Tab-separated table of C-alpha atoms (C1' of nucleotides) in Angstrom:
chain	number	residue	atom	x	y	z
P	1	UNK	CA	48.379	42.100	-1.028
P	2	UNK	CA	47.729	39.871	-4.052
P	3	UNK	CA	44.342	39.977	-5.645
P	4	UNK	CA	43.085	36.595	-4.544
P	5	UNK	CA	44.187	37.186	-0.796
P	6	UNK	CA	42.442	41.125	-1.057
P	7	UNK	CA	39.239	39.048	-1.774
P	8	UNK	CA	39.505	36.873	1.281
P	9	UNK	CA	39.990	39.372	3.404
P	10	UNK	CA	37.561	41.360	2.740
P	11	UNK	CA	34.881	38.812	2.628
P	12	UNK	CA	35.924	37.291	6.138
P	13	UNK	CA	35.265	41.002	7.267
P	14	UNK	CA	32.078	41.272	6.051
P	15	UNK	CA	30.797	37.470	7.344
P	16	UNK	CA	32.575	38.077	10.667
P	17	UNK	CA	30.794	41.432	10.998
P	18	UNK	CA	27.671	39.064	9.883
P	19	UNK	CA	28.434	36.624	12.681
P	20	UNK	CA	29.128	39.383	15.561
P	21	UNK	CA	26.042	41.341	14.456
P	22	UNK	CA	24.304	37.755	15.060
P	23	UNK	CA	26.111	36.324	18.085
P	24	UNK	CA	28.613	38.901	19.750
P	25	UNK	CA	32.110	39.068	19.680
P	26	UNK	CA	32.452	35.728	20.737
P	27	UNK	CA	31.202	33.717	18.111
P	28	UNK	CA	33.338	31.068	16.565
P	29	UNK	CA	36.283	31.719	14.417
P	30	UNK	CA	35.704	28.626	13.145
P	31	UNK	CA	32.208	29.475	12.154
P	32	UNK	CA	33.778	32.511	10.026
P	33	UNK	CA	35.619	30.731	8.287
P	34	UNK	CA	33.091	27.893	7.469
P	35	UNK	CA	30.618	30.583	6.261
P	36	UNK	CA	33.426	32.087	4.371
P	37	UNK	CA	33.932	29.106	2.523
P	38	UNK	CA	38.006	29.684	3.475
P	39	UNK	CA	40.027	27.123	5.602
P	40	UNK	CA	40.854	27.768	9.280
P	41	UNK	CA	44.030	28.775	8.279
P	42	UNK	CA	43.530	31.848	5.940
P	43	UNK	CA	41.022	32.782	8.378
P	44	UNK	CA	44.529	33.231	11.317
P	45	UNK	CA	46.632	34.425	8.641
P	46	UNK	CA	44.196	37.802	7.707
P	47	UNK	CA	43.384	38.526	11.494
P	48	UNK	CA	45.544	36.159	13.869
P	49	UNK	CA	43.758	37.083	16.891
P	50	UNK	CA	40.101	37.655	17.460
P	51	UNK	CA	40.858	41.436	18.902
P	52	UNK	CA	42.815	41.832	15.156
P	53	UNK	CA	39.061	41.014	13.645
P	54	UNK	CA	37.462	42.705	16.159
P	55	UNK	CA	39.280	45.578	15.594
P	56	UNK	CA	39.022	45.957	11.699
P	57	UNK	CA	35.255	45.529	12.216
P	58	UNK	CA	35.392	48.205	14.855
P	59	UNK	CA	37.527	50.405	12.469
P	60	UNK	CA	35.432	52.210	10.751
P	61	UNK	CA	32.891	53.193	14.084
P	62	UNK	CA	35.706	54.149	15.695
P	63	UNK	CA	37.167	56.523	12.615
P	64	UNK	CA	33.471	57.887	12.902
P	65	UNK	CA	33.431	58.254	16.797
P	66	UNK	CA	36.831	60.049	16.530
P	67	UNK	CA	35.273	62.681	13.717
P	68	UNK	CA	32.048	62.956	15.714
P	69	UNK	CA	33.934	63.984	19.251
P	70	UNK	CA	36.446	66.422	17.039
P	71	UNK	CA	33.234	68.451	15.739
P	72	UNK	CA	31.478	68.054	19.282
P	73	UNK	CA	34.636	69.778	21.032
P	74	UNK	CA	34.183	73.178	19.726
P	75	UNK	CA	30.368	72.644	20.852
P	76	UNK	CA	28.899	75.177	22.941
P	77	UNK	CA	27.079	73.085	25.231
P	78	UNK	CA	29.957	70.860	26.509
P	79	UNK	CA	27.473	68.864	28.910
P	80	UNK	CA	25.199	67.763	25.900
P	81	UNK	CA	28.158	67.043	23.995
P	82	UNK	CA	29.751	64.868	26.166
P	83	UNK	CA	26.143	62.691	26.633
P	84	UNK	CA	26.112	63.190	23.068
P	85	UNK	CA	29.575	61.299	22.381
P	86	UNK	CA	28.499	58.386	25.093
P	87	UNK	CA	24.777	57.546	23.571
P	88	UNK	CA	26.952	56.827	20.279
P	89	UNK	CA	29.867	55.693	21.977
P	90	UNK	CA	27.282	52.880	23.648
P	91	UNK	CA	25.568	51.998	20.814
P	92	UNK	CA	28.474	50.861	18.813
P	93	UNK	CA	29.184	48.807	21.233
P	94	UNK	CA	26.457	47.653	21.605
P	95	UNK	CA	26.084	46.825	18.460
P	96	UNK	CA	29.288	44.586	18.478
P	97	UNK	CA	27.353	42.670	21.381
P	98	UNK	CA	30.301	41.670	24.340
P	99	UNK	CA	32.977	43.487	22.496
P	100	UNK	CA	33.098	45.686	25.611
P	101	UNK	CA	35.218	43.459	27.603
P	102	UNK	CA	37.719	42.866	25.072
P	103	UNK	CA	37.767	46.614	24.951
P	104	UNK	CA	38.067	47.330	28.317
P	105	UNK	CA	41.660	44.409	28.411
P	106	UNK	CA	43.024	45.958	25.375
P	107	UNK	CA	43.044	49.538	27.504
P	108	UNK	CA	45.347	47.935	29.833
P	109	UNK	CA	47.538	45.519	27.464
P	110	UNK	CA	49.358	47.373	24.769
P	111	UNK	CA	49.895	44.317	22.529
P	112	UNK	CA	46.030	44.194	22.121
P	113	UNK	CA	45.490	44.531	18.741
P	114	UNK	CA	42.425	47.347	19.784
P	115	UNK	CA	44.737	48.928	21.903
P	116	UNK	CA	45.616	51.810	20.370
P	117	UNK	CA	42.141	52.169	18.909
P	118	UNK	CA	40.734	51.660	22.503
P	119	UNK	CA	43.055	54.349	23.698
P	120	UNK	CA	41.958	56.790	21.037
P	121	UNK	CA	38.720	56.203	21.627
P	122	UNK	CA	39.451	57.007	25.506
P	123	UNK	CA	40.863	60.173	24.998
P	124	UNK	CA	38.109	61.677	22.795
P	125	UNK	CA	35.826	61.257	25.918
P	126	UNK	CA	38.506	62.687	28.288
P	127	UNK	CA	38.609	65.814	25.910
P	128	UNK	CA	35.378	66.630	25.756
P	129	UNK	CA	35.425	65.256	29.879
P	130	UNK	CA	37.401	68.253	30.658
P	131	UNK	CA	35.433	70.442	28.306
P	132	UNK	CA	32.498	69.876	30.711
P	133	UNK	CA	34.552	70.035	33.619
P	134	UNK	CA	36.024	73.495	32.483
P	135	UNK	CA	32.453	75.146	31.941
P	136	UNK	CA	31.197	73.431	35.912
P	137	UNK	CA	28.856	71.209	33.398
P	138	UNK	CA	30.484	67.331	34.686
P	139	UNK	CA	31.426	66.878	38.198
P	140	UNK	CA	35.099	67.524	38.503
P	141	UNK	CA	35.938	64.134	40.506
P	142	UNK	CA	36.204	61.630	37.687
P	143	UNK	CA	38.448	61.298	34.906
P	144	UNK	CA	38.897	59.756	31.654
P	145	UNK	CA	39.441	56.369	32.724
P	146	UNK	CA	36.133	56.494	35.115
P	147	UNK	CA	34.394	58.047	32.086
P	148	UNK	CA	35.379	54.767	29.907
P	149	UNK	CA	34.624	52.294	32.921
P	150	UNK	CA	31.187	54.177	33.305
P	151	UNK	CA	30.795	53.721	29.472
P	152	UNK	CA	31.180	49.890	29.854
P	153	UNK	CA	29.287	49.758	32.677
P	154	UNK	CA	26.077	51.076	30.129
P	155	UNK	CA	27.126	49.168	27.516
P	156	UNK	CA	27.686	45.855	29.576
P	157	UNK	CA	23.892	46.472	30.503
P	158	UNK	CA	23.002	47.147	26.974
P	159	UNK	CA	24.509	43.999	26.430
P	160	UNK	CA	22.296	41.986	28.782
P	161	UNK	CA	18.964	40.965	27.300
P	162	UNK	CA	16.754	40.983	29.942
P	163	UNK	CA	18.226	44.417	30.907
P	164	UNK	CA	17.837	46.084	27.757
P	165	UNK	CA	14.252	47.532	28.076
P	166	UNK	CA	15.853	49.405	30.796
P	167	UNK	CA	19.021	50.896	29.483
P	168	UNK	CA	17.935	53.850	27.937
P	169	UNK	CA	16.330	54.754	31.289
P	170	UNK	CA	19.485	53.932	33.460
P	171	UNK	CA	21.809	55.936	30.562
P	172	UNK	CA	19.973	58.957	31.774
P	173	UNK	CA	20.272	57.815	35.466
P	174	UNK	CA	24.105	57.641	34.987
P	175	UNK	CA	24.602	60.684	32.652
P	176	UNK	CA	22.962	62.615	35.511
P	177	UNK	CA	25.628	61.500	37.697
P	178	UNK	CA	28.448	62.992	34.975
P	179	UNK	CA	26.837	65.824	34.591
P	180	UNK	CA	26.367	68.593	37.551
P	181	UNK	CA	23.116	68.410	39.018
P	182	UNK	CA	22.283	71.209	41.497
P	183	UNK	CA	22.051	74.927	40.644
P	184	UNK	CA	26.258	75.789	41.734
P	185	UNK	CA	26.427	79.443	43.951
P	186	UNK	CA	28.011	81.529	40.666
P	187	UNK	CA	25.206	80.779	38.502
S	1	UNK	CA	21.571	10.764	50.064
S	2	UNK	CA	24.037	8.065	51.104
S	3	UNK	CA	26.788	8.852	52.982
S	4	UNK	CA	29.533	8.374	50.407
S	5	UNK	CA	27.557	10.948	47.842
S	6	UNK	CA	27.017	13.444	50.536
S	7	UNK	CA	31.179	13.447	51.205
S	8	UNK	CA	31.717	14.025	47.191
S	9	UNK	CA	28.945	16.587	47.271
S	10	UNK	CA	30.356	18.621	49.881
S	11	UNK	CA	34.058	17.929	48.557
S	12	UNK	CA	32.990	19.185	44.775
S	13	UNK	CA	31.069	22.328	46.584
S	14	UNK	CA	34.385	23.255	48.229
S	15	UNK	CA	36.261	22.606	45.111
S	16	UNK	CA	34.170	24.419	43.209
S	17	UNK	CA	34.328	27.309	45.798
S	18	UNK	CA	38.529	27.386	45.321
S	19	UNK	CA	37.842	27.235	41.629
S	20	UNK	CA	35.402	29.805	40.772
S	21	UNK	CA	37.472	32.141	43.747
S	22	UNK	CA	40.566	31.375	41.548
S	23	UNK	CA	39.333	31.205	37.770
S	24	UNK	CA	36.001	32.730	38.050
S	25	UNK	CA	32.195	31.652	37.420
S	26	UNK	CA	33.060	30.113	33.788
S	27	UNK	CA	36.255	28.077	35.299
S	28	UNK	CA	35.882	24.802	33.885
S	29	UNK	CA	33.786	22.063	35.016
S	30	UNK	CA	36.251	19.316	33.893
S	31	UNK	CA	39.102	20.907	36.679
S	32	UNK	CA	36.013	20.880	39.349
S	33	UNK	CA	35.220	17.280	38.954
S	34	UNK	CA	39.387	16.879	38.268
S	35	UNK	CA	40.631	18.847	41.219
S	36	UNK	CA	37.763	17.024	43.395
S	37	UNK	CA	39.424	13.734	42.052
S	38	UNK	CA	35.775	12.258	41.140
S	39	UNK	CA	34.459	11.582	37.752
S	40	UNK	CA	32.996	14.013	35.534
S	41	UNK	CA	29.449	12.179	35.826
S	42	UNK	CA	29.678	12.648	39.433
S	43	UNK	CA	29.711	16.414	39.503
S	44	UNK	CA	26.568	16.491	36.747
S	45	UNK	CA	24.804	14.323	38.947
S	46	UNK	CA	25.198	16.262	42.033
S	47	UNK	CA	24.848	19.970	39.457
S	48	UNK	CA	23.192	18.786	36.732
S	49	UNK	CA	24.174	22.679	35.415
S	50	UNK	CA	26.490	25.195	36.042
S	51	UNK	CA	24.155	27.374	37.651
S	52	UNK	CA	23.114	24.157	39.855
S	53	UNK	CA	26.884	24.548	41.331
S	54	UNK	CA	26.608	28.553	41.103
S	55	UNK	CA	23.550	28.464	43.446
S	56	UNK	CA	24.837	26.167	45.904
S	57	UNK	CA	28.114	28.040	45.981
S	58	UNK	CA	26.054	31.294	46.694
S	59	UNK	CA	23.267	30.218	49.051
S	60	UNK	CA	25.109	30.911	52.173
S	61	UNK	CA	26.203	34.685	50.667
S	62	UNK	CA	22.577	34.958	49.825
S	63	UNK	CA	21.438	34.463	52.774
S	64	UNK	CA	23.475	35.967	54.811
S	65	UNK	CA	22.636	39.127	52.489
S	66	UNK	CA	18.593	38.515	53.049
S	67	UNK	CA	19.337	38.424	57.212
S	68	UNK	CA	21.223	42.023	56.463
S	69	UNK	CA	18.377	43.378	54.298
S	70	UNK	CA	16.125	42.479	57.121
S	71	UNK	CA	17.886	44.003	59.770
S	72	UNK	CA	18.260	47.306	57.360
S	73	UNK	CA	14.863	48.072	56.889
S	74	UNK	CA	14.168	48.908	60.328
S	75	UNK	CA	17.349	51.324	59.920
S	76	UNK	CA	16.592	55.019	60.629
S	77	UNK	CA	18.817	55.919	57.716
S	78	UNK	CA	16.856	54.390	54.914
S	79	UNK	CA	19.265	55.700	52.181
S	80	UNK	CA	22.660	54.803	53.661
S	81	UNK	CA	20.903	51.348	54.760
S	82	UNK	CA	19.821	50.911	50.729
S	83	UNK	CA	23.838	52.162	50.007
S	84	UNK	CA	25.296	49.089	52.433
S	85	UNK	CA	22.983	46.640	50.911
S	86	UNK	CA	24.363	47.869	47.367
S	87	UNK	CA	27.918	47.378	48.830
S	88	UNK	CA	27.240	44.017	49.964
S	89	UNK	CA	25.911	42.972	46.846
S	90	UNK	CA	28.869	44.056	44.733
S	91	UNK	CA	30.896	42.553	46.660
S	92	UNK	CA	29.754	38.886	46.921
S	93	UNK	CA	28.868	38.620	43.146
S	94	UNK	CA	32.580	40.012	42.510
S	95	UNK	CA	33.614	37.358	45.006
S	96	UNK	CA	32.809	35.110	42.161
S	97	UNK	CA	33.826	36.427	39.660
S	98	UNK	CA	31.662	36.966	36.098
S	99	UNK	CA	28.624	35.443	38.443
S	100	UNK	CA	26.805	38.558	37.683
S	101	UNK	CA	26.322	38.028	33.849
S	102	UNK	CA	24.102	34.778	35.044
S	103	UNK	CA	22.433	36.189	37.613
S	104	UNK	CA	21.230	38.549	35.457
S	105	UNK	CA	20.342	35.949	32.817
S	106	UNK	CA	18.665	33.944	35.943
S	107	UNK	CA	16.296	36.913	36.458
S	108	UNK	CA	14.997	36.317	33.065
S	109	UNK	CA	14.706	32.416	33.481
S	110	UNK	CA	12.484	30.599	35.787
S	111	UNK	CA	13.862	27.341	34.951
S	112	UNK	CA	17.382	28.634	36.642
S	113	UNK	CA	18.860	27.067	39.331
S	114	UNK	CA	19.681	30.768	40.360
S	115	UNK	CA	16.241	31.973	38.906
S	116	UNK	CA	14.686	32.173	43.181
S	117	UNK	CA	17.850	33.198	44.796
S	118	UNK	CA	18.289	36.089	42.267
S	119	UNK	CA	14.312	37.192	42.721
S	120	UNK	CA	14.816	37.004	46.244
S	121	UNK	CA	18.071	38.815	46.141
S	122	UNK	CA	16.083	41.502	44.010
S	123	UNK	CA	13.442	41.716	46.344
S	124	UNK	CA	15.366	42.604	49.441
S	125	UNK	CA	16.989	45.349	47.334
S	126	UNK	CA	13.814	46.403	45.922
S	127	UNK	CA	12.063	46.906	49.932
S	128	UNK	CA	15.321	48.919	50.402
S	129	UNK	CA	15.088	51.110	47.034
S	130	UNK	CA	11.360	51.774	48.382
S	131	UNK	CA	11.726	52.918	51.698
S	132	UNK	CA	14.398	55.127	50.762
S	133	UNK	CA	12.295	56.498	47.778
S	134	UNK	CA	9.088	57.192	50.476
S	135	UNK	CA	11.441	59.010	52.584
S	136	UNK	CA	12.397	60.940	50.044
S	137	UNK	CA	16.007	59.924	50.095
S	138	UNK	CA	16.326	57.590	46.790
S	139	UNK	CA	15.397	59.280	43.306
S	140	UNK	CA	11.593	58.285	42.487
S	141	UNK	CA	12.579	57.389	38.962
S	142	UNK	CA	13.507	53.897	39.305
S	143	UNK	CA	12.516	50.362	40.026
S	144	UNK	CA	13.976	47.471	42.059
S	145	UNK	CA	14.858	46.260	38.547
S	146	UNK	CA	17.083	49.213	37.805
S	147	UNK	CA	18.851	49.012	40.981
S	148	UNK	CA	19.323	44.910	39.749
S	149	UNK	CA	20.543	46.920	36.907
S	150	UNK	CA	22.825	49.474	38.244
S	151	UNK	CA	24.095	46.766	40.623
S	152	UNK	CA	25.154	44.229	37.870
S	153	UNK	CA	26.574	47.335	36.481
S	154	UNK	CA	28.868	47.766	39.499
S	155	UNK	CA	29.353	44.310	39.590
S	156	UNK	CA	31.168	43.953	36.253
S	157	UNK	CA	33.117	47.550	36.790
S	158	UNK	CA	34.390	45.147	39.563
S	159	UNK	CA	35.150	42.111	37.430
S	160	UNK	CA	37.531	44.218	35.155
S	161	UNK	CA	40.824	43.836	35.985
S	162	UNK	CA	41.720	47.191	34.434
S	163	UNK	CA	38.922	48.814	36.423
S	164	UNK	CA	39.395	47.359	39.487
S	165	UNK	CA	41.036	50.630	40.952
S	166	UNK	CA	38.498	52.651	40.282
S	167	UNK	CA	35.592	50.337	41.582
S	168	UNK	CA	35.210	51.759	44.565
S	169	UNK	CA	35.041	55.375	43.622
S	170	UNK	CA	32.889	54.656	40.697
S	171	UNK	CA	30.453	52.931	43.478
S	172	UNK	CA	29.855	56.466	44.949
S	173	UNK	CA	29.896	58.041	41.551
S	174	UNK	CA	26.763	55.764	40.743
S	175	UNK	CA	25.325	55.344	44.661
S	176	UNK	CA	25.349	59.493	44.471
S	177	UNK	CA	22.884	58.931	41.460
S	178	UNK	CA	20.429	57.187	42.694
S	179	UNK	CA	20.165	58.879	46.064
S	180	UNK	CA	18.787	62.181	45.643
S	181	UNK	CA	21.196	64.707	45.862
S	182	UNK	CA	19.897	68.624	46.206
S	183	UNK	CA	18.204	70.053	49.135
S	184	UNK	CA	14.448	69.831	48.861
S	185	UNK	CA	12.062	72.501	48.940
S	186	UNK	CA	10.334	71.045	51.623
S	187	UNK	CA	13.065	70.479	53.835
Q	1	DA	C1'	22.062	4.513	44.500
Q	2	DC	C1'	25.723	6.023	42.937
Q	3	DC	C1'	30.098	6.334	40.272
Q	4	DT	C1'	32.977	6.063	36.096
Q	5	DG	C1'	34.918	7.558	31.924
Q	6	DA	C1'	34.439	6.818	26.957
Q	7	DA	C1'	31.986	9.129	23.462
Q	8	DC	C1'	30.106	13.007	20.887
Q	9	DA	C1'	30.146	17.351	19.110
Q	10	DC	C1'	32.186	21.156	19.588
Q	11	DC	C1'	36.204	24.959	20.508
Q	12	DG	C1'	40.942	28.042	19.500
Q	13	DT	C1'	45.172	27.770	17.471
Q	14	DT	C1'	49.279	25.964	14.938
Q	15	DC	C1'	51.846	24.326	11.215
Q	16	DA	C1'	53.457	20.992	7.555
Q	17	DA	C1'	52.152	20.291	3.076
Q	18	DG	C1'	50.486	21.944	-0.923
Q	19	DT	C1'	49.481	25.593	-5.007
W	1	DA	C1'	52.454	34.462	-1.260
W	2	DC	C1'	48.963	32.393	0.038
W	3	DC	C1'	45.725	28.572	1.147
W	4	DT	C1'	44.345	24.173	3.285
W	5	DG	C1'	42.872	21.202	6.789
W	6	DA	C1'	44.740	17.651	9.880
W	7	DA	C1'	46.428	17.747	14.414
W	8	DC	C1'	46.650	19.039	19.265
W	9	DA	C1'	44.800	20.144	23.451
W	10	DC	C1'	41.118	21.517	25.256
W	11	DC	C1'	35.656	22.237	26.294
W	12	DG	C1'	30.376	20.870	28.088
W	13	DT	C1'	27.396	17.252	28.402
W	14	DT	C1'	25.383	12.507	28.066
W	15	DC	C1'	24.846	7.833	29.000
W	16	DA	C1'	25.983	2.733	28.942
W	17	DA	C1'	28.407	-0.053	31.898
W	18	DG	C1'	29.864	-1.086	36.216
W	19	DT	C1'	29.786	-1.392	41.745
DNA sequence: ACCTGAACACCGTTCAAGT
DNA sequence: ACCTGAACACCGTTCAAGT
């Protein structure tokens, strides 16, 4: 990449991370650009889609999620390490405000740009899933894929502002129906 | 209202029903007016706002859903009455489709069009949530605005196409949380 | 009373023309 | 190679002019 177009790029990263820490992920390309100071145009030629944007912002969370679940797998309390990997897991998106949707299309359309970062992301939580499951610690009727719609679900509440004051609350009301409740017979 | 306003009124209603069945809650209200072959200044006059249209699309559904909350509170099974009501719910909003994200906005807003039918909606649930809870079959932990919560929550599981499998079972995954599960001491 | 649609201020996205 | 911004096809919403 030549030198001029390096600089572009990264400084439409760091206003579009600006602009979807201010407004969500569904602020206006147009406004990126503008508080760029680049045309329209350079804007589609770095990231042609919004998920390609979306996705180098998310890059680096994700890269962290991915280390964080590899160190909480060889955890020996696979229940608190899968609640663990979903408080953090919600919070960054959260913290990409409606990104959550986008997420949960690009599972099901591999020529999403956050596809495969998406998928990834997916089969962290599955691991340490069956972790839990293994040990009796998660309730052995749900899978990966419920695990990610269950993480949307708390992060699409996050998202809502006049649920928020609530969501830590109802994160422990649905981590308590992950995780096993009731005392099983071979304990 | 003269008789040639009440026939577009009734004819955009309708319109907008097909629409917002076909497109969703945020279908456009340039097609409505379009597809109802009036003017676009007819439909604002007749829903000055989006949620204007919204709450006249759902007032039947609402009420219809208030008549069943009455008739389930005098139900000798206060926690699978509360679990109907939930499955109701979920199922009009996803019967319009992304409706959820401004109900929940509504709850927030008294100047909403959908601000009354939403607190009303709430309320029913919340009589529900309470009779279960004093019986001992609903979790005492939350309020009628967490099962709002967990219900909007559903709601958008529902919305996702990619999710849409999985709805059903995630319903019981989350109904199974807020009904309490062990066996009590007491019983 | 009510209806109409041009007008305004926006979008997302593309692409010919420039450097 | 890369950048630019006009152009296209849309929005939501308002309001002067008509019937």
């Amino acid at each position: 990449m030549r030198a001029d177009a390096k600089k572009n790029y990264d400084h439409l990263l760091e206003v579009g991370r600006e602009l979807v820490a201010e407004q969500g992920a569904d602020a206006s390309m147009r406004d990126v650009a503008r508080r760029a100071g680049v045309g329209i145009g350079t804007l589609y030629r770095h990231f042609p889609t919004r998920e390609a944007l979306l996705e180098a912002l998310l890059r680096n969370s994700f890269d962290q999620l991915t280390a964080k679940a590899g160190g909480l797998e060889t955890s020996d309390s696979p229940g608190e390490a899968l609640v663990s990997w979903l408080r953090e897991t919600v919070a960054i998106a959260h913290s990409h405000r409606g990104v959550i949707a986008s997420m949960t299309a690009a599972i099901a359309d591999p020529d999403s740009a956050l596809h495969d970062s998406c998928m990834t992301m997916r089969a962290s939580g599955t691991r340490l899933l069956a972790r839990a499951q293994a040990e009796g610690k998660a309730r052995a009727d749900i899978d990966g894929a419920d695990l990610f719609a269950l993480l949307g679900a708390l992060a699409w509440i996050n998202d809502q502002p006049s649920l928020r004051s609530r969501a830590d609350h109802l994160f422990g009301v649905i981590a308590s129906a992950i995780l096993v409740q009731g005392v099983s017979a071979d304990d």
